[in-house]
Amino acid sequence: MAQPFALPPLPFAEGALAPVISAQTLGFHYGKHHKTYVDNLNKLVAGTEFEGQSLEAIIKATAGKADKSGIFNNAAQTWNHTFYWNSLKPNGGGPASGALAQKIDAAFGSYDKFKSEFANAAVTQFGSGWAWLVVDAGALKLVKTGNAENPISKGQTPLLTIDVWEHAYYLDYQNRRPDHVNAIIEKLLNWDFAAENLRKA
Ligand code: MN
């Protein structure tokens, strides 16, 4: 993605994930939250050493650096949200198929175990953050990250993510994060996107 960074189009209509994620939640989440991260990032990198760099390069260069936290947070949140939209699709969810299903069984024992471990990672992330299915040194793993933190700065390859910031679910589920997370896993996960990420890993 070249600078200035643009807000990528959503891969589905704003109402397409209802009733799991309402059009109202998507409208705010994409049109306000995601857009603000992109706009802030463009302002923060203008005239700095990061001008002209790719989003991934900026995330890796600023991760863990306290004096670059503003750039890191907005760059990682820009990346994380684009990845999140692609991790979802209408009529998705349920078990994976093909090579990915075999890898899930090998890593977690069964789809049902994977499902409960992914939900557990998403529910137990304390405060704002993300739950991720990643490839780490060739093996599938579930990880959770706080705030804007992102697995690519740790050398892991994300396959799917779930946003567990309250803005992702509060309008639809209020405090019921587990209900939201289970509905995403059962009805929206985009295994085609995960398989594409696995091929590139
Ligand atoms: Mn979000």
mmCIF file of C-alpha atoms and ligand atoms in Angstrom:
data_model
loop_
_atom_site.group_PDB
_atom_site.id
_atom_site.type_symbol
_atom_site.label_atom_id
_atom_site.label_comp_id
_atom_site.label_asym_id
_atom_site.label_seq_id
_atom_site.Cartn_x
_atom_site.Cartn_y
_atom_site.Cartn_z
ATOM 1 C CA MET A 1 0.000 0.000 0.000
ATOM 2 C CA ALA A 2 1.537 3.318 -1.077
ATOM 3 C CA GLN A 3 1.325 6.503 0.965
ATOM 4 C CA PRO A 4 -0.732 8.405 1.721
ATOM 5 C CA PHE A 5 -2.506 5.365 3.110
ATOM 6 C CA ALA A 6 -6.117 4.961 1.995
ATOM 7 C CA LEU A 7 -9.002 3.327 3.817
ATOM 8 C CA PRO A 8 -9.529 0.148 1.769
ATOM 9 C CA PRO A 9 -13.104 -0.602 0.685
ATOM 10 C CA LEU A 10 -14.970 -3.084 2.884
ATOM 11 C CA PRO A 11 -15.083 -6.547 1.233
ATOM 12 C CA PHE A 12 -18.876 -6.709 1.880
ATOM 13 C CA ALA A 13 -21.836 -4.348 2.322
ATOM 14 C CA GLU A 14 -22.213 -2.743 5.779
ATOM 15 C CA GLY A 15 -25.333 -4.798 6.503
ATOM 16 C CA ALA A 16 -23.975 -8.091 5.156
ATOM 17 C CA LEU A 17 -22.764 -9.463 8.513
ATOM 18 C CA ALA A 18 -26.046 -8.834 10.370
ATOM 19 C CA PRO A 19 -27.336 -10.041 12.739
ATOM 20 C CA VAL A 20 -23.923 -11.113 14.111
ATOM 21 C CA ILE A 21 -22.521 -7.628 13.469
ATOM 22 C CA SER A 22 -25.129 -4.946 12.767
ATOM 23 C CA ALA A 23 -24.825 -2.355 10.003
ATOM 24 C CA GLN A 24 -24.679 0.283 12.742
ATOM 25 C CA THR A 25 -21.657 -1.348 14.420
ATOM 26 C CA LEU A 26 -19.938 -1.813 11.071
ATOM 27 C CA GLY A 27 -20.688 1.763 10.061
ATOM 28 C CA PHE A 28 -19.005 3.181 13.165
ATOM 29 C CA HIS A 29 -16.228 0.595 13.308
ATOM 30 C CA TYR A 30 -15.167 0.986 9.688
ATOM 31 C CA GLY A 31 -16.284 4.524 8.879
ATOM 32 C CA LYS A 32 -15.133 6.150 12.140
ATOM 33 C CA HIS A 33 -12.620 3.966 14.031
ATOM 34 C CA HIS A 34 -10.719 2.442 11.106
ATOM 35 C CA LYS A 35 -10.812 5.681 9.096
ATOM 36 C CA THR A 36 -9.449 7.665 12.058
ATOM 37 C CA TYR A 37 -6.459 5.321 12.419
ATOM 38 C CA VAL A 38 -5.674 5.782 8.710
ATOM 39 C CA ASP A 39 -6.058 9.568 8.865
ATOM 40 C CA ASN A 40 -3.941 9.844 12.047
ATOM 41 C CA LEU A 41 -1.236 7.632 10.561
ATOM 42 C CA ASN A 42 -0.961 9.814 7.464
ATOM 43 C CA LYS A 43 -0.597 12.916 9.650
ATOM 44 C CA LEU A 44 1.967 11.285 11.948
ATOM 45 C CA VAL A 45 4.310 9.953 9.234
ATOM 46 C CA ALA A 46 4.271 13.078 7.037
ATOM 47 C CA GLY A 47 7.788 14.549 7.002
ATOM 48 C CA THR A 48 9.312 11.708 9.056
ATOM 49 C CA GLU A 49 11.713 8.868 8.246
ATOM 50 C CA PHE A 50 8.617 6.698 7.711
ATOM 51 C CA GLU A 51 7.248 8.734 4.818
ATOM 52 C CA GLY A 52 7.076 6.487 1.738
ATOM 53 C CA GLN A 53 7.516 3.232 3.683
ATOM 54 C CA SER A 54 5.077 0.323 3.524
ATOM 55 C CA LEU A 55 2.615 -0.211 6.349
ATOM 56 C CA GLU A 56 4.308 -3.499 7.314
ATOM 57 C CA ALA A 57 7.756 -1.854 7.409
ATOM 58 C CA ILE A 58 6.452 0.929 9.658
ATOM 59 C CA ILE A 59 4.835 -1.581 12.053
ATOM 60 C CA LYS A 60 8.022 -3.651 12.326
ATOM 61 C CA ALA A 61 10.249 -0.568 12.743
ATOM 62 C CA THR A 62 8.145 1.036 15.487
ATOM 63 C CA ALA A 63 6.988 -2.023 17.508
ATOM 64 C CA GLY A 64 8.092 -1.844 21.130
ATOM 65 C CA LYS A 65 9.580 1.673 20.795
ATOM 66 C CA ALA A 66 8.038 3.961 23.403
ATOM 67 C CA ASP A 67 8.953 7.132 21.504
ATOM 68 C CA LYS A 68 7.226 5.812 18.360
ATOM 69 C CA SER A 69 4.071 4.510 20.035
ATOM 70 C CA GLY A 70 1.738 6.973 18.297
ATOM 71 C CA ILE A 71 2.906 5.865 14.856
ATOM 72 C CA PHE A 72 2.939 2.197 15.870
ATOM 73 C CA ASN A 73 -0.578 2.284 17.314
ATOM 74 C CA ASN A 74 -2.116 3.933 14.269
ATOM 75 C CA ALA A 75 -0.125 1.861 11.742
ATOM 76 C CA ALA A 76 -0.917 -1.434 13.473
ATOM 77 C CA GLN A 77 -4.587 -0.537 13.949
ATOM 78 C CA THR A 78 -4.804 0.407 10.256
ATOM 79 C CA TRP A 79 -3.327 -3.002 9.327
ATOM 80 C CA ASN A 80 -5.277 -4.983 11.953
ATOM 81 C CA HIS A 81 -8.656 -3.635 10.852
ATOM 82 C CA THR A 82 -8.086 -4.327 7.146
ATOM 83 C CA PHE A 83 -7.035 -7.855 8.134
ATOM 84 C CA TYR A 84 -10.088 -8.200 10.393
ATOM 85 C CA TRP A 85 -12.595 -7.259 7.653
ATOM 86 C CA ASN A 86 -11.010 -9.883 5.426
ATOM 87 C CA SER A 87 -11.172 -12.441 8.262
ATOM 88 C CA LEU A 88 -14.990 -12.226 8.111
ATOM 89 C CA LYS A 89 -17.551 -13.048 5.458
ATOM 90 C CA PRO A 90 -21.314 -13.491 5.268
ATOM 91 C CA ASN A 91 -22.257 -17.184 5.722
ATOM 92 C CA GLY A 92 -18.750 -18.049 6.907
ATOM 93 C CA GLY A 93 -17.700 -19.804 10.103
ATOM 94 C CA GLY A 94 -17.893 -23.455 11.050
ATOM 95 C CA PRO A 95 -15.053 -25.902 10.385
ATOM 96 C CA ALA A 96 -12.277 -25.273 7.862
ATOM 97 C CA SER A 97 -11.785 -27.682 4.952
ATOM 98 C CA GLY A 98 -8.884 -29.253 3.063
ATOM 99 C CA ALA A 99 -5.285 -28.754 4.145
ATOM 100 C CA LEU A 100 -6.289 -26.173 6.730
ATOM 101 C CA ALA A 101 -8.706 -28.595 8.422
ATOM 102 C CA GLN A 102 -5.914 -31.170 8.707
ATOM 103 C CA LYS A 103 -3.591 -28.568 10.225
ATOM 104 C CA ILE A 104 -6.296 -27.520 12.705
ATOM 105 C CA ASP A 105 -6.800 -31.140 13.783
ATOM 106 C CA ALA A 106 -3.029 -31.661 14.076
ATOM 107 C CA ALA A 107 -2.515 -28.531 16.168
ATOM 108 C CA PHE A 108 -5.612 -28.542 18.384
ATOM 109 C CA GLY A 109 -6.954 -32.111 18.261
ATOM 110 C CA SER A 110 -10.302 -31.256 16.654
ATOM 111 C CA TYR A 111 -12.342 -28.363 15.293
ATOM 112 C CA ASP A 112 -14.351 -28.232 18.531
ATOM 113 C CA LYS A 113 -11.172 -27.866 20.589
ATOM 114 C CA PHE A 114 -9.882 -25.194 18.213
ATOM 115 C CA LYS A 115 -13.181 -23.367 18.525
ATOM 116 C CA SER A 116 -13.161 -23.353 22.312
ATOM 117 C CA GLU A 117 -9.482 -22.321 22.481
ATOM 118 C CA PHE A 118 -9.993 -19.482 19.980
ATOM 119 C CA ALA A 119 -13.056 -18.258 21.906
ATOM 120 C CA ASN A 120 -11.131 -18.539 25.161
ATOM 121 C CA ALA A 121 -8.245 -16.444 23.795
ATOM 122 C CA ALA A 122 -10.694 -13.773 22.621
ATOM 123 C CA VAL A 123 -12.691 -13.727 25.849
ATOM 124 C CA THR A 124 -9.681 -13.707 28.195
ATOM 125 C CA GLN A 125 -7.794 -10.901 26.424
ATOM 126 C CA PHE A 126 -7.969 -8.413 29.312
ATOM 127 C CA GLY A 127 -9.226 -5.068 28.024
ATOM 128 C CA SER A 128 -8.851 -4.022 24.399
ATOM 129 C CA GLY A 129 -7.046 -6.196 21.894
ATOM 130 C CA TRP A 130 -7.192 -9.021 19.406
ATOM 131 C CA ALA A 131 -7.258 -12.833 19.184
ATOM 132 C CA TRP A 132 -5.347 -14.390 16.284
ATOM 133 C CA LEU A 133 -4.846 -17.713 14.547
ATOM 134 C CA VAL A 134 -1.218 -17.572 13.383
ATOM 135 C CA VAL A 135 1.520 -19.706 11.875
ATOM 136 C CA ASP A 136 4.568 -19.619 14.141
ATOM 137 C CA ALA A 137 7.648 -21.568 13.018
ATOM 138 C CA GLY A 138 5.461 -23.776 10.808
ATOM 139 C CA ALA A 139 2.848 -24.612 13.466
ATOM 140 C CA LEU A 140 -0.648 -23.195 13.952
ATOM 141 C CA LYS A 141 -1.100 -21.291 17.204
ATOM 142 C CA LEU A 142 -3.696 -19.114 18.903
ATOM 143 C CA VAL A 143 -2.396 -15.887 20.397
ATOM 144 C CA LYS A 144 -3.928 -12.786 21.921
ATOM 145 C CA THR A 145 -2.509 -9.280 21.797
ATOM 146 C CA GLY A 146 -3.321 -6.091 23.719
ATOM 147 C CA ASN A 147 -4.417 -2.788 22.188
ATOM 148 C CA ALA A 148 -2.776 -2.430 18.738
ATOM 149 C CA GLU A 149 -0.163 -5.180 19.143
ATOM 150 C CA ASN A 150 0.207 -7.337 16.064
ATOM 151 C CA PRO A 151 1.830 -10.748 15.443
ATOM 152 C CA ILE A 152 3.754 -9.627 12.338
ATOM 153 C CA SER A 153 6.180 -7.702 14.542
ATOM 154 C CA LYS A 154 6.906 -11.004 16.350
ATOM 155 C CA GLY A 155 7.669 -12.935 13.161
ATOM 156 C CA GLN A 156 4.337 -14.783 13.129
ATOM 157 C CA THR A 157 2.032 -15.015 10.093
ATOM 158 C CA PRO A 158 -1.599 -14.218 10.939
ATOM 159 C CA LEU A 159 -4.305 -16.356 9.292
ATOM 160 C CA LEU A 160 -7.424 -14.890 10.980
ATOM 161 C CA THR A 161 -8.246 -12.361 13.681
ATOM 162 C CA ILE A 162 -11.118 -11.302 15.947
ATOM 163 C CA ASP A 163 -11.277 -7.723 17.231
ATOM 164 C CA VAL A 164 -12.217 -7.704 20.922
ATOM 165 C CA TRP A 165 -12.119 -3.952 21.514
ATOM 166 C CA GLU A 166 -15.485 -2.961 22.988
ATOM 167 C CA HIS A 167 -16.228 -0.832 19.897
ATOM 168 C CA ALA A 168 -16.414 -4.121 17.922
ATOM 169 C CA TYR A 169 -19.427 -5.451 19.835
ATOM 170 C CA TYR A 170 -20.819 -3.103 22.464
ATOM 171 C CA LEU A 171 -23.696 -1.664 20.395
ATOM 172 C CA ASP A 172 -24.912 -5.195 19.580
ATOM 173 C CA TYR A 173 -23.890 -7.280 22.614
ATOM 174 C CA GLN A 174 -23.074 -4.761 25.389
ATOM 175 C CA ASN A 175 -20.910 -6.672 27.902
ATOM 176 C CA ARG A 176 -21.540 -10.112 26.366
ATOM 177 C CA ARG A 177 -18.175 -10.549 24.650
ATOM 178 C CA PRO A 178 -18.402 -14.389 24.737
ATOM 179 C CA ASP A 179 -21.692 -14.361 22.776
ATOM 180 C CA HIS A 180 -20.190 -12.061 20.166
ATOM 181 C CA VAL A 181 -17.009 -14.127 19.819
ATOM 182 C CA ASN A 182 -18.878 -17.432 19.508
ATOM 183 C CA ALA A 183 -21.191 -15.976 16.857
ATOM 184 C CA ILE A 184 -18.182 -14.795 14.831
ATOM 185 C CA ILE A 185 -16.525 -18.218 15.037
ATOM 186 C CA GLU A 186 -19.736 -20.062 14.137
ATOM 187 C CA LYS A 187 -21.056 -17.737 11.422
ATOM 188 C CA LEU A 188 -18.480 -15.341 9.999
ATOM 189 C CA LEU A 189 -14.892 -16.638 9.919
ATOM 190 C CA ASN A 190 -13.511 -16.496 6.384
ATOM 191 C CA TRP A 191 -11.592 -19.758 5.912
ATOM 192 C CA ASP A 192 -10.838 -18.873 2.265
ATOM 193 C CA PHE A 193 -8.830 -15.887 3.506
ATOM 194 C CA ALA A 194 -7.083 -18.073 6.114
ATOM 195 C CA ALA A 195 -6.153 -20.641 3.432
ATOM 196 C CA GLU A 196 -4.761 -17.880 1.210
ATOM 197 C CA ASN A 197 -2.638 -16.580 4.126
ATOM 198 C CA LEU A 198 -1.457 -20.124 4.900
ATOM 199 C CA ARG A 199 -0.276 -20.613 1.288
ATOM 200 C CA LYS A 200 1.820 -17.427 1.568
ATOM 201 C CA ALA A 201 3.235 -18.328 5.009
HETATM 202 MN MN MN B 1 -11.638 -2.224 16.067
#
